[in-house]
XYZ file of C-alpha atoms in Angstrom:
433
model
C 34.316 8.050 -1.013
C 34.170 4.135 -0.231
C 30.160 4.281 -0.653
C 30.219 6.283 -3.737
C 32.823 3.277 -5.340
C 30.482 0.384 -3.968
C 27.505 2.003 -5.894
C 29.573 2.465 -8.940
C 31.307 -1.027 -8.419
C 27.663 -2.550 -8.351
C 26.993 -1.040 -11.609
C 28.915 -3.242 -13.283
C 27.676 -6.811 -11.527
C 25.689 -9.119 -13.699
C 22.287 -9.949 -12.380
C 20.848 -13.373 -12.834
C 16.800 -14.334 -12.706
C 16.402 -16.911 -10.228
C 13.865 -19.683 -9.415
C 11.635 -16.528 -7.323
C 11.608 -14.921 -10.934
C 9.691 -17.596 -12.235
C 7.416 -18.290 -9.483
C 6.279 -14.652 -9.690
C 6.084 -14.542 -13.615
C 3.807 -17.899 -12.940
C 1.271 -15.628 -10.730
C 1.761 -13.003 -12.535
C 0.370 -15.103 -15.810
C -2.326 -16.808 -13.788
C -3.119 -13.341 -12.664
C -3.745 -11.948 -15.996
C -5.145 -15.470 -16.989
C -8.263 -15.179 -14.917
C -8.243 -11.183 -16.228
C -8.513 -12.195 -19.559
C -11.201 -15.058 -19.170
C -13.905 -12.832 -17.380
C -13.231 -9.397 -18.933
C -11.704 -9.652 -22.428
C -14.806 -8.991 -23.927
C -15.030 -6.151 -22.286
C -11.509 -4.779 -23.321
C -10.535 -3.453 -26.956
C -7.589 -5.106 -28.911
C -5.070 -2.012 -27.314
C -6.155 -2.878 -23.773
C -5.863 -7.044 -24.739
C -2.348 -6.297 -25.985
C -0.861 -3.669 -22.971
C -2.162 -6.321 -20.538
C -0.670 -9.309 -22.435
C 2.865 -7.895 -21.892
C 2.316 -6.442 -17.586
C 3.848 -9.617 -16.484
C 6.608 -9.704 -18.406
C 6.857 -5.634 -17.680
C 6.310 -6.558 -13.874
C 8.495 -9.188 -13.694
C 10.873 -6.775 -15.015
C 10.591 -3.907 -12.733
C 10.750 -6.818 -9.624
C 14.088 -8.225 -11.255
C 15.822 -4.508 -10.587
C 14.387 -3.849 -7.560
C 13.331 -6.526 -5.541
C 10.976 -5.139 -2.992
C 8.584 -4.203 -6.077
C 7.692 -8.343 -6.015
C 6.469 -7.780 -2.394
C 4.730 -4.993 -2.815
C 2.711 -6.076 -6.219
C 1.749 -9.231 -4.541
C 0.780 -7.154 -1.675
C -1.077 -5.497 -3.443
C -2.684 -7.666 -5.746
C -3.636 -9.729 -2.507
C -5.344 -6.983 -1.175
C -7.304 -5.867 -3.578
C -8.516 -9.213 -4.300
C -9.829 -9.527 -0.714
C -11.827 -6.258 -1.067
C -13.412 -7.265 -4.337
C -14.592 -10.739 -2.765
C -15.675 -8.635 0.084
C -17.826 -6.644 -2.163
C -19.041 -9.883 -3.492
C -20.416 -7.530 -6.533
C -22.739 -5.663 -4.674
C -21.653 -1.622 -4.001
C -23.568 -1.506 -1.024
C -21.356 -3.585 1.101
C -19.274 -0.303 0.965
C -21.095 0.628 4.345
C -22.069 -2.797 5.848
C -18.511 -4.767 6.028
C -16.273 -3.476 8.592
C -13.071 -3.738 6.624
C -14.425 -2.482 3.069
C -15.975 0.525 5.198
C -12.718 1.335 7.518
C -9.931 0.151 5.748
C -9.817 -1.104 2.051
C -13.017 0.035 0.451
C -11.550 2.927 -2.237
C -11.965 5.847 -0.313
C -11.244 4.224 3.070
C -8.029 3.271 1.762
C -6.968 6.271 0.094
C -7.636 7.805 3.522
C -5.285 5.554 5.445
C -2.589 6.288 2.683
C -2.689 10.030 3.301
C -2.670 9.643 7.086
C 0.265 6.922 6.883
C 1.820 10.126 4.517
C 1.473 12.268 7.089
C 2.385 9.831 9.748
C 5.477 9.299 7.565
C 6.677 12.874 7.585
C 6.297 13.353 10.918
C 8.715 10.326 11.353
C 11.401 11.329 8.907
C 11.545 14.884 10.968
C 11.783 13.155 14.430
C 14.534 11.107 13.513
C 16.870 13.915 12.953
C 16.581 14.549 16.606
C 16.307 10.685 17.691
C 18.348 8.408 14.745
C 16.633 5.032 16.653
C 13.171 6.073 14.948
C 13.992 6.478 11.516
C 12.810 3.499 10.100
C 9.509 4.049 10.939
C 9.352 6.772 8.120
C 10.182 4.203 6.135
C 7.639 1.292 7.145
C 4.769 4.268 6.928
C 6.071 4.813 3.199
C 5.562 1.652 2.227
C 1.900 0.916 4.180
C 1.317 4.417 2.267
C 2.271 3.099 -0.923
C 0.345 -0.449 -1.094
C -2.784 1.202 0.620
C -2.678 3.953 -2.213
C -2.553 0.923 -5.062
C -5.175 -0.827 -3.560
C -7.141 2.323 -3.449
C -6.766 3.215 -6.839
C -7.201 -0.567 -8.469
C -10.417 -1.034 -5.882
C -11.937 2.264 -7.362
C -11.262 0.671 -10.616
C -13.808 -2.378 -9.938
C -16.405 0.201 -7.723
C -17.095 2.306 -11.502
C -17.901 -1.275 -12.909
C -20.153 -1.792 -10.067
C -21.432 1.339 -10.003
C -22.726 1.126 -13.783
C -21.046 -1.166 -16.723
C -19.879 2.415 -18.477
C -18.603 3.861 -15.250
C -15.775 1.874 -14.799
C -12.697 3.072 -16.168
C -8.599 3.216 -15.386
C -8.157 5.652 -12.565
C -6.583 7.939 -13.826
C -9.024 10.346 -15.287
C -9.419 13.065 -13.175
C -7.412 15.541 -10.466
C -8.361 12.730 -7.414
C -7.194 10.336 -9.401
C -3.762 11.245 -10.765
C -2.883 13.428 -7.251
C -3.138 9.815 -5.687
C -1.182 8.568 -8.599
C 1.559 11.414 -8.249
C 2.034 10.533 -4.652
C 2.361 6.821 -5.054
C 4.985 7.565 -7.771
C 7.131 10.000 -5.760
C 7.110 7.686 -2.988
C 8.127 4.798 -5.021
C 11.128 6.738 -6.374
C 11.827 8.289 -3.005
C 12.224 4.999 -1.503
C 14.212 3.168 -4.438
C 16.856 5.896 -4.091
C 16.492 6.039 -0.461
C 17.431 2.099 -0.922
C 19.733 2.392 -3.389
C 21.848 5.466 -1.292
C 21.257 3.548 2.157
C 20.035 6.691 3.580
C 16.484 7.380 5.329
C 17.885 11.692 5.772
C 15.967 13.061 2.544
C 12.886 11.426 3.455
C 11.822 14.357 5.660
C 12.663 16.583 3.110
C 10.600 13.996 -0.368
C 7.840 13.459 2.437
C 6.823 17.263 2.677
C 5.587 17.507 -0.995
C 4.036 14.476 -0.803
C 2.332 15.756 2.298
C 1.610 18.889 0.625
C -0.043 16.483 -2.203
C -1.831 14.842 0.002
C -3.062 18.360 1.606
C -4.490 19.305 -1.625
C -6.044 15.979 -2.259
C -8.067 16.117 1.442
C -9.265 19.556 0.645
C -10.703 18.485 -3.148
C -11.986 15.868 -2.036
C -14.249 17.295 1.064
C -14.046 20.777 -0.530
C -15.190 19.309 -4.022
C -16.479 15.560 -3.552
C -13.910 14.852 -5.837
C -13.850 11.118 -4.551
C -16.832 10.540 -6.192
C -16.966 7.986 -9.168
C -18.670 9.561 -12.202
C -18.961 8.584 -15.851
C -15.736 9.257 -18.021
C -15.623 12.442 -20.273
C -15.797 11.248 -23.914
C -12.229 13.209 -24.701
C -10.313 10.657 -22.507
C -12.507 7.542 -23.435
C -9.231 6.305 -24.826
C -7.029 3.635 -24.760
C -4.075 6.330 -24.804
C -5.486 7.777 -21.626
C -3.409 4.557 -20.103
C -0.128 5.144 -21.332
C -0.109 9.058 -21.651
C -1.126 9.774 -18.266
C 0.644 7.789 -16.233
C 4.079 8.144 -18.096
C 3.181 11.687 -17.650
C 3.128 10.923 -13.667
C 6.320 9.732 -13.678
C 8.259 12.426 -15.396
C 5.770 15.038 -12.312
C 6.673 12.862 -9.294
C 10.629 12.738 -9.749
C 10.630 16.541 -10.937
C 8.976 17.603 -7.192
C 11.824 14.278 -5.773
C 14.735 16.332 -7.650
C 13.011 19.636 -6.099
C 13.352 18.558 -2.900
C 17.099 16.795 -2.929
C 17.910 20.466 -3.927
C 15.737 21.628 -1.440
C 17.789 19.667 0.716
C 21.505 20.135 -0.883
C 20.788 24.129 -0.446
C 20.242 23.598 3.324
C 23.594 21.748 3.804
C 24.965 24.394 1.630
C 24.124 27.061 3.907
C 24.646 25.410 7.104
C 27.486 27.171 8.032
C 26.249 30.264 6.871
C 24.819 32.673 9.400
C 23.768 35.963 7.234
C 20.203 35.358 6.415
C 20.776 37.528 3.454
C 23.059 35.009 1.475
C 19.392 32.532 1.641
C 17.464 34.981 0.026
C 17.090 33.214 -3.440
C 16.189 30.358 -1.880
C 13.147 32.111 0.187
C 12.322 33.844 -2.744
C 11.748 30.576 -4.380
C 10.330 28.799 -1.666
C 7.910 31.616 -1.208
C 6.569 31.239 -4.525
C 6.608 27.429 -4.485
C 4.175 27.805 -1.173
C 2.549 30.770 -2.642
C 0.989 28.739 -5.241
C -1.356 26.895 -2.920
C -3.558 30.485 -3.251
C -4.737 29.469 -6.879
C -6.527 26.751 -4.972
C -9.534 29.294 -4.452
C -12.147 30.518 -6.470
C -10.616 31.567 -9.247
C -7.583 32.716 -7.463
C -9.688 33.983 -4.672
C -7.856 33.554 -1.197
C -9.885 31.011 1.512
C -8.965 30.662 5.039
C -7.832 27.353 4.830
C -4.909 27.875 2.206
C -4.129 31.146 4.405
C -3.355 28.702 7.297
C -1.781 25.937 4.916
C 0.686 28.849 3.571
C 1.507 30.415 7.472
C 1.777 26.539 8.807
C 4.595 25.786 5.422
C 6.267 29.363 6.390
C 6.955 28.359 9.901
C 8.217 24.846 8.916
C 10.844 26.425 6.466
C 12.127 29.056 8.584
C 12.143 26.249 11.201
C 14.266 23.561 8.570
C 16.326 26.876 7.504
C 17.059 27.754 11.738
C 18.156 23.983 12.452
C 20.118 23.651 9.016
C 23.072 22.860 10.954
C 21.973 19.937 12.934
C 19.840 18.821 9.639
C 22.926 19.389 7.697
C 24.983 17.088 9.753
C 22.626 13.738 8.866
C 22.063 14.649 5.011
C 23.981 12.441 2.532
C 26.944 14.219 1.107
C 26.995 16.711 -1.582
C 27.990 13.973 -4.622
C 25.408 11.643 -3.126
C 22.436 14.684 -3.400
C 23.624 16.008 -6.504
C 23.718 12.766 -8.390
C 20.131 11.476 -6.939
C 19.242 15.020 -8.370
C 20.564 14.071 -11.538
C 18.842 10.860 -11.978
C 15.748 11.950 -10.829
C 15.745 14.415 -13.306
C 16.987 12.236 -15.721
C 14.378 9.533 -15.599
C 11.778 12.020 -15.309
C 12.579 13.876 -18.643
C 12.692 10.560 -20.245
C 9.018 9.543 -18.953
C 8.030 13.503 -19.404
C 9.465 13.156 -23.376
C 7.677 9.606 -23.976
C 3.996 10.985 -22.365
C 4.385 14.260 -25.013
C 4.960 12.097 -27.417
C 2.144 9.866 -26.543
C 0.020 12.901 -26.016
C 0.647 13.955 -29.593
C -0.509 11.042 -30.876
C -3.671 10.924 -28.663
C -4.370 14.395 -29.621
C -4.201 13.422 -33.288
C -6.533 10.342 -32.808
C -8.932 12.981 -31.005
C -8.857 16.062 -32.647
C -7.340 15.040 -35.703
C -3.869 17.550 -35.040
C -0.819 16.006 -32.959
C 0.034 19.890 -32.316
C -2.362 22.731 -31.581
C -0.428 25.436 -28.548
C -3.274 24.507 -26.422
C -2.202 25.901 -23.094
C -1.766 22.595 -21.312
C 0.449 21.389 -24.651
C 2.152 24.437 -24.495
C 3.251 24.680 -20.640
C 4.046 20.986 -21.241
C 6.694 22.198 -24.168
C 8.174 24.587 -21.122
C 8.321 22.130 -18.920
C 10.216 19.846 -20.919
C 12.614 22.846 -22.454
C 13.089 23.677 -18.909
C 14.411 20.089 -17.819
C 16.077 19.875 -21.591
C 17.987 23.296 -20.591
C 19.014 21.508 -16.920
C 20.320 18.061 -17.829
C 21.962 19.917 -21.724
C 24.133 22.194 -19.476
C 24.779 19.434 -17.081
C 25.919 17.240 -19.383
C 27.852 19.618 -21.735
C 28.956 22.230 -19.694
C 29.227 20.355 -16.335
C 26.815 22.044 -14.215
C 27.043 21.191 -10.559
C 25.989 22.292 -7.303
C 24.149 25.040 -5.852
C 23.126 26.393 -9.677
C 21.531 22.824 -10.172
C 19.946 23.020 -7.042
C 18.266 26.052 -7.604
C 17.496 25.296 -10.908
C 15.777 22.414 -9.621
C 13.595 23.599 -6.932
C 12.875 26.597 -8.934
C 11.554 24.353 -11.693
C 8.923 22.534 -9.461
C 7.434 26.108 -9.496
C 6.884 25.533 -13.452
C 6.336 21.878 -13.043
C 3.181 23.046 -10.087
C 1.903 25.768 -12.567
C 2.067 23.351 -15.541
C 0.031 20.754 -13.674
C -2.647 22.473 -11.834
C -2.698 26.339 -12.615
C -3.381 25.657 -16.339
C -6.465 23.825 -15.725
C -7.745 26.805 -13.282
C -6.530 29.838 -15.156
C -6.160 29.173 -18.844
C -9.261 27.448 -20.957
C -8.744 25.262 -23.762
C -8.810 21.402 -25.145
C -8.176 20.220 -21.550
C -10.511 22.099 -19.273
C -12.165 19.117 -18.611
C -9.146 18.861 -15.658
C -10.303 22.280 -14.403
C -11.188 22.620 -10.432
């Protein structure tokens, strides 16, 4: 269609750095200027060189997508105001208004799961009243630069906390479940830019949501927010490449799970035998079944029985209304080839991070490869991805197979990311619940 050929047309337009380019490389520099002159001593010669090259990396990212330049000066802005508002004392946690209610670490992190929530809650509505659908969006994004500042404020509370406490945030399951939302919102909204369409934001939203479910219940459940000294296995200047690359390829595996979420619904909205749906409740009963290793040990609590009758009703409810849902979602092309991408990016970042974590494991335990499980549900990750985009690419794969395929890996992707660290010891159970 027309909007398919403007996207492609667009591909081929040359892209010039203008006069904004350099004003933000400038702060950007300055930025890691003033980094350099008060911490470098406290850095190794890894750490000196990755943040040597972030502007030029930044800079980067903001020249393909614009609205990244707003949001890391957002950001950045932010976060500076907190840290002069702790004025290098901790304790000013509970005695300044806006460190305790809004951009202290935890405070922050708070407001990005309720603007998550919020955010979902907007996407839905606006399949039943278009005039509100932006307001998904503008919750996103608060989401998104709230979560940041959360995470890089946390950063600067470990140094306060003790000179050895302070570490990358990205060390633990608080940590990178914050991370994983930030980065499948990011994605979610590039493509949701990029597609000019707000209609699979209800559908992205609900595993962020569910994300952000787990993340409220480890951190009350577990006091998981709290900042404690960093295990000796990840004291490593690897940790900061590994993990989040690892992030990346996690966060646009659940975004491709849930544009095939979404592509199977506008499949079957014309279909009225419930029986034709039953792969996909199979698979969406396991996806939300999951949630039950959440217990002790795989004991059942009452809260995950609610969380998994409250996510049965909302998919029976999506699968009743497909029709009307149907009706708003981009078309098929448009869902298969965000699919595609998202997938495609992901394996890319997912390959790179195994890589990484290869080396990392060699540094550490002197072997790049030892079937650890977490290495080895890693490997079927990847193979599964390798299998998707292999017969995409060779054999053409399209469609409801892909969609499956899709959702039905997030299922692997879910196991491979939490239920290894609760069921199966090894070199990694310091991730364990």
């Amino acid at each position: 269609d027309k909007w398919i050929e403007k996207v492609n047309g667009d591909k081929n337009l040359k892209r010039r750095l203008d006069w904004t380019d350099a004003v933000f490389f400038a702060v950007l520099v300055a930025a890691v200027g003033y980094i350099f002159s008060q911490w470098s001593q406290k850095m190794d010669i890894y750490e000196q060189g990755i943040l040597a090259v972030v502007p030029v990396i930044l800079v980067w990212l903001g020249w393909l997508w614009r609205p990244l330049r707003t949001l890391f000066l957002g950001v950045f802005v932010i976060t500076l105001f907190s840290l002069w508002l702790y004025d290098g004392d901790l304790a000013n946690a509970q005695k300044k208004f806006l460190l305790k209610y809004l951009i202290s670490s935890q405070s922050a992190i708070l407001w990005m799961s309720a603007l998550f929530f919020m955010a979902t809650v907007a996407y839905w509505i606006s399949y039943f009243s278009p005039k509100f659908d932006w307001m998904g969006s503008i919750f996103t994004w608060a989401a998104v630069v709230l979560g940041f500042v959360g995470l890089l404020v946390r950063w600067r509370e470990g140094h306060l906390i003790a000179a050895d406490m302070g570490h990358i945030p990205v060390s633990n399951l608080y940590e990178v479940f914050v991370l994983f939302c930030l980065i499948t919102a990011m994605f979610y909204l590039y493509y949701e830019k990029r597609y000019n369409t707000r209609a699979l934001g209800a559908f992205v939203l609900l595993v962020i949501s569910s994300a952000v479910i787990f993340l409220m219940w480890y951190t009350f459940e577990r006091d998981a927010a709290t900042i404690g000294p960093l295990n000796n296995a990840l004291n490593s200047w690897w940790m900061k490449l590994h993990v989040p690359a690892n992030f990346i390829g996690y966060g646009t595996f659940a975004l491709s799970a849930m544009v095939g979420f979404a592509y199977l619904v506008k499949h079957y909205a014309n279909t009225n035998s419930w029986a034709s749906m039953i792969p996909l409740l199979i698979i969406g009963a396991g996806l939300i079944a999951e949630v039950f290793i959440f217990g002790d040990r795989g004991g059942v609590s009452v809260f995950w029985v609610v969380y998994f009758g409250i996510s049965l009703v909302i998919v029976a409810l999506i699968l009743m209304l497909r029709k009307r849902i149907a009706a708003r979602l981009p078309s098929f092309e448009i869902l298969d080839d965000i699919m595609y991408r998202a997938i495609a990016v992901g394996f890319a970042f997912f390959t790179v991070a195994t890589v990484l974590g290869a080396f990392w494991a060699a540094d550490a335990w002197g072997t790049y490869w030892q079937w650890d499980p977490k290495e080895t549900w890693a490997l079927v990750v990847w193979l599964n991805y390798a299998a998707w985009l292999h017969l995409r690419l060779m054999k053409g794969m399209r469609g409801v197979a892909a969609a499956y395929w899709a959702l039905a890996g997030l299922v692997i992707t879910t196991f491979a990311f939490i239920g290894v660290n609760i069921f199966l010891s090894g070199l990694h159970s310091y991730g364990q619940l």
